[in-house]
Coordinates of C-alpha atoms and ligand atoms in Angstrom, one line a residue:
X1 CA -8.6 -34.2 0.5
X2 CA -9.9 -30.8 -0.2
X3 CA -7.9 -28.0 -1.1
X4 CA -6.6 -26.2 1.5
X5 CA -4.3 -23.1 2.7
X6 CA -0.8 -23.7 1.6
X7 CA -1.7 -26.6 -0.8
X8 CA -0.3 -25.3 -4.4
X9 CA -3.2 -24.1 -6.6
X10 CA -3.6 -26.6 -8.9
X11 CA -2.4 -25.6 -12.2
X12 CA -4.9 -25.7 -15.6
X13 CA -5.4 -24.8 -19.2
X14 CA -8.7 -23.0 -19.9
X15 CA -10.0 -20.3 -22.2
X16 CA -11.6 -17.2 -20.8
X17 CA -12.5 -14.3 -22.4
X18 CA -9.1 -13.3 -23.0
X19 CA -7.9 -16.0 -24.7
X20 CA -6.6 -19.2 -24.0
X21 CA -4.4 -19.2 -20.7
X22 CA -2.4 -21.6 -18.5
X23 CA -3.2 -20.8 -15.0
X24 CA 0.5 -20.6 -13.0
X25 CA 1.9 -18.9 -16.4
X26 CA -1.1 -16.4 -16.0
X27 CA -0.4 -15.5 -12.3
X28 CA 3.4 -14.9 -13.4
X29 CA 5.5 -13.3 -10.4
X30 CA 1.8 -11.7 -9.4
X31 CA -0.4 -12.4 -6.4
X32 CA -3.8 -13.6 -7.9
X33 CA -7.5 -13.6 -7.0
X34 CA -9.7 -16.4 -8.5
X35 CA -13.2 -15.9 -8.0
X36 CA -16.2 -18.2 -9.0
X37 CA -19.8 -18.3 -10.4
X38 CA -21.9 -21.0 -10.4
X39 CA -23.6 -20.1 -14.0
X40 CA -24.0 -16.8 -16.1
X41 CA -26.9 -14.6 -16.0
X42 CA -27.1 -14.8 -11.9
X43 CA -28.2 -11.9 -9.8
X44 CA -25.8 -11.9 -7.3
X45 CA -22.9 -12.7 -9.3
X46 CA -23.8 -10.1 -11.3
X47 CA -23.4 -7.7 -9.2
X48 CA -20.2 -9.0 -7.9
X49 CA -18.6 -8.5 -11.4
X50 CA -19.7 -5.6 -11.8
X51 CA -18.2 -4.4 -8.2
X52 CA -15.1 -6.1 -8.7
X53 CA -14.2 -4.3 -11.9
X54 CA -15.1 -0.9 -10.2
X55 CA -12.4 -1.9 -7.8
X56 CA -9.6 -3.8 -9.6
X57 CA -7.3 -0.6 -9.8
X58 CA -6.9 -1.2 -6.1
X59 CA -5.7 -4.7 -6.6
X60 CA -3.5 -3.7 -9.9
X61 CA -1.7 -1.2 -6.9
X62 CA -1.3 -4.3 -5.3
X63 CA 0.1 -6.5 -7.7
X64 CA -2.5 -8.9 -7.8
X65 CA -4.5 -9.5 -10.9
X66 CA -7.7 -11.2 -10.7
X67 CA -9.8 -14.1 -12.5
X68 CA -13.4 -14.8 -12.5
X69 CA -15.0 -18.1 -13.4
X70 CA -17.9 -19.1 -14.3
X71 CA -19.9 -23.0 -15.2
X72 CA -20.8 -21.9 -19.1
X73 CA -18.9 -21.4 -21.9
X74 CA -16.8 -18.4 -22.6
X75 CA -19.3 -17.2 -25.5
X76 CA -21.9 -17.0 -22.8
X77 CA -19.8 -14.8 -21.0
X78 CA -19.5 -11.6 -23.6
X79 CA -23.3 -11.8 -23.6
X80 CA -23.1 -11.6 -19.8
X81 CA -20.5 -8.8 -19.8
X82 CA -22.3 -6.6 -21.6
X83 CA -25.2 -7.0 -19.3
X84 CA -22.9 -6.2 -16.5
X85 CA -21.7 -3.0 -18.0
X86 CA -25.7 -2.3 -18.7
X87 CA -26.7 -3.1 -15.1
X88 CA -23.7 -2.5 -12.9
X89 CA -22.1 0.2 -14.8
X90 CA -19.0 -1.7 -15.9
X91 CA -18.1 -4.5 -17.6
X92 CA -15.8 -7.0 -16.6
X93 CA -12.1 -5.7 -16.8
X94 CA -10.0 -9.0 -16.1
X95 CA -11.0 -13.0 -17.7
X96 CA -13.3 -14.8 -16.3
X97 CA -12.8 -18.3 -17.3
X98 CA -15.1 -20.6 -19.3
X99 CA -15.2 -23.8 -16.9
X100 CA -18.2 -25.6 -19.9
X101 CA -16.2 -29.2 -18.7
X102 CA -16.3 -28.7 -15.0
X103 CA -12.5 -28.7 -15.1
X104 CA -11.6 -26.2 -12.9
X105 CA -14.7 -26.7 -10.7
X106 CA -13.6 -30.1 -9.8
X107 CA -10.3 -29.4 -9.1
X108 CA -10.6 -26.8 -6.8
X109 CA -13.1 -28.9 -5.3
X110 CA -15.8 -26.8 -5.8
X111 CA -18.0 -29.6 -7.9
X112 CA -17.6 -33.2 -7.0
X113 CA -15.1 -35.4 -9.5
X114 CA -16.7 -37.0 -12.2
X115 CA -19.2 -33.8 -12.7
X116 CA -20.1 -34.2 -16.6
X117 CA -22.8 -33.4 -19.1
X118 CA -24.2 -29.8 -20.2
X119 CA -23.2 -27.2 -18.3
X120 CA -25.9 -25.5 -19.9
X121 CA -28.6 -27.8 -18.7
X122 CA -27.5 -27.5 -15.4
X123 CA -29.7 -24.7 -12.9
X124 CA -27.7 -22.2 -10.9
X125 CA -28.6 -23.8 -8.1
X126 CA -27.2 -27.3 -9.1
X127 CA -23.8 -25.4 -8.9
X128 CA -24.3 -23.1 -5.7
X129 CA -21.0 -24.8 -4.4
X130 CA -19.1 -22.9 -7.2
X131 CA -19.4 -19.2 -5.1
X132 CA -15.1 -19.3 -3.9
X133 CA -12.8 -16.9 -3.3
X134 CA -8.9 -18.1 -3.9
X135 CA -5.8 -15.9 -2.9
X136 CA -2.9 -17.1 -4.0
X137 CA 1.0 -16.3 -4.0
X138 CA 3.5 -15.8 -6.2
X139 CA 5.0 -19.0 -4.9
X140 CA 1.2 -20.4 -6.4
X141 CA 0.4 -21.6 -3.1
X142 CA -3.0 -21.1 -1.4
X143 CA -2.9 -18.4 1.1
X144 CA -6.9 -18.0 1.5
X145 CA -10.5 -19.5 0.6
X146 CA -13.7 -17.9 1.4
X147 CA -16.8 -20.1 0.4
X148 CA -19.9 -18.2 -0.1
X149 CA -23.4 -19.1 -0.1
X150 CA -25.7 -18.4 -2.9
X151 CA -27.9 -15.7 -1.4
X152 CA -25.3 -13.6 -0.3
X153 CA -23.3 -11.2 -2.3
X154 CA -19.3 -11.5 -1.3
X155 CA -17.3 -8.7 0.3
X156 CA -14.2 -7.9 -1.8
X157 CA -13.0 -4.9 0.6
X158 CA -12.5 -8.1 3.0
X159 CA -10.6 -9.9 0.2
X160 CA -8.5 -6.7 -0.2
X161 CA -7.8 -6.2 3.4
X162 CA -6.3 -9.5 3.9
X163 CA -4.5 -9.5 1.0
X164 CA -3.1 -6.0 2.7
X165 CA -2.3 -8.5 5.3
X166 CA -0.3 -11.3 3.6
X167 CA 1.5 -9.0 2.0
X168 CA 2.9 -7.1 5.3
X169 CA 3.1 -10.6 6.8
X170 CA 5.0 -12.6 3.9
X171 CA 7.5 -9.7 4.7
X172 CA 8.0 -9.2 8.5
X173 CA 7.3 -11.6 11.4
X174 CA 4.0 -10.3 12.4
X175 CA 0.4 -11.4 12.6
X176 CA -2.8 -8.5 12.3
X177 CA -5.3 -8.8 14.6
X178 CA -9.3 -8.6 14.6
X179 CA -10.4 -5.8 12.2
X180 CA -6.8 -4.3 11.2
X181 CA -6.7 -2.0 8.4
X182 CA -3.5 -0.9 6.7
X183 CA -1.5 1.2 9.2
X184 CA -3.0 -0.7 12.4
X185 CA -0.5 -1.7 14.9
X186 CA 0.4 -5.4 14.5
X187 CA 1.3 -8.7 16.8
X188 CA 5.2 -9.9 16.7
X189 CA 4.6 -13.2 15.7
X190 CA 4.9 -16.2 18.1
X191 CA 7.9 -17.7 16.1
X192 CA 9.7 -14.9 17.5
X193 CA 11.5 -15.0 20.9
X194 CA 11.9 -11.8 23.0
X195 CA 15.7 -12.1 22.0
X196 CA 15.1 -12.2 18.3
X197 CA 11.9 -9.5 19.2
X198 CA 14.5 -7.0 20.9
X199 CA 16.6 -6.8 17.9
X200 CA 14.1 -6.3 15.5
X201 CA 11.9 -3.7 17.6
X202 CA 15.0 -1.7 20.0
X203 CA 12.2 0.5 21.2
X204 CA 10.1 -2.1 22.8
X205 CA 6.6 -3.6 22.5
X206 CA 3.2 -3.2 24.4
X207 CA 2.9 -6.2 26.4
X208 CA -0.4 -6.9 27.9
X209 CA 0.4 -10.2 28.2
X210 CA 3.9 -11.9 28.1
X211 CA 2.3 -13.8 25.2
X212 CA 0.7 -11.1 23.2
X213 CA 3.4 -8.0 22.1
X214 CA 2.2 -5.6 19.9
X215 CA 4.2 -2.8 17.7
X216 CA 3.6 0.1 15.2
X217 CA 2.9 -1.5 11.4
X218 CA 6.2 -2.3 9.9
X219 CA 7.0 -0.1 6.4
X220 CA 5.3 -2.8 4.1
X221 CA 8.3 -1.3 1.4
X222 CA 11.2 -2.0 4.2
X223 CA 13.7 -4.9 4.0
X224 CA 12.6 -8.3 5.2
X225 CA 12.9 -8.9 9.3
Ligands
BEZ1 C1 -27.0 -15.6 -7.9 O1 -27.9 -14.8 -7.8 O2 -25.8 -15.1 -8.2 C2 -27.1 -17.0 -7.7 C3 -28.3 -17.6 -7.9 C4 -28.5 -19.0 -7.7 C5 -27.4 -19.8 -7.4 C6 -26.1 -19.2 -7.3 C7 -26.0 -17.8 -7.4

């Protein structure tokens, strides 16, 4: 079956352009971003690289340290880096991961098992499936995937904003609702009864509905509810 939210990430060894790693020894106690590329020297990847090492201080404040990957081996990927920094204005600050076997590919199920041969014979387009997003936990579980087609350049303000959100909600019993942004009122969750609600929140919710309660954002630093 294909990987899904909650399934653990499946662990690997791979080189990247930082050395050799093992993946779950890699992400540590961190939160982790894993994003893929289905061969070097692609427009819209490149500009994705670039964009995502503009931003990575604001997923370093988060603790989350971030991975690319990309179908072509890791000396491919210095050539490519420096045509980032060149194009896009910076070069690649995290590892991006040389997946030359497909191993990674396949077992995030973004290529189908058995997927052999050159990686370097294969056309961009051959590996269009290879365009994912993966958050994962410190736990190393799955918490989102965001598959992306090739024409279309991802949005990693949306990967930071729900990463804003699993954080506040691994923490407190809430859900966010459409379009919430850090400091955004927030939903008491539905695992939570009005008993357990009216100890947590004394001052009350908003109740349009008996089944919908909103509250103020919790203090993402405060104890766990
Ligand atoms: C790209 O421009 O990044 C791209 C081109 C073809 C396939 C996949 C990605």
């Amino acid at each position: 079956m294909a990987l899904q939210i909650g399934d653990t990430a499946p662990d690997f060894e791979a080189d990247t352009t930082e050395g050799r790693i093992r993946f779950h020894d890699w992400i540590g106690d961190s939160w982790a971003v894993l994003f893929s590329h289905p061969r070097d020297f692609t427009p819209v990847c490149t500009t994705e690289l670039g964009y995502m090492a503009k931003i990575k201080p604001e997923f370093d404040k988060r603790g989350v340290k971030v991975i690319g990957l990309s179908v072509d081996p890791t000396d491919n990927h210095e050539q490519w880096a420096r045509d980032i920094e060149e194009t896009q204005g910076q070069a690649p600050n995290y590892p991006i991961i040389g997946d030359a076997d497909f191993n990674v590919s396949t077992l995030y199920g973004m290529l189908p098992a058995g997927t052999s041969g050159d990686p370097t014979e294969r056309t961009p387009a051959q590996n269009q499936t290879v365009r994912n997003v993966f958050v994962i936990g410190p736990d190393k579980l799955v918490k989102l995937i965001l598959v992306y087609p090739m024409t279309t350049g991802r949005n990693f303000d949306e990967v930071l904003r729900v990463i804003d959100s699993l954080q506040l909600t691994a923490n407190h019993k809430v859900s966010t609702p459409a379009q919430w942004q850090q400091g955004d009122d927030v939903i008491i969750a539905g695992s939570v009864t009005d008993e357990q609600a009216k100890e947590i929140w004394p001052d009350g919710w908003e109740s349009p509905r008996p089944w919908l309660r909103i509250v103020p954002q919790p203090d993402k630093e405060t104890a766990k509810v």
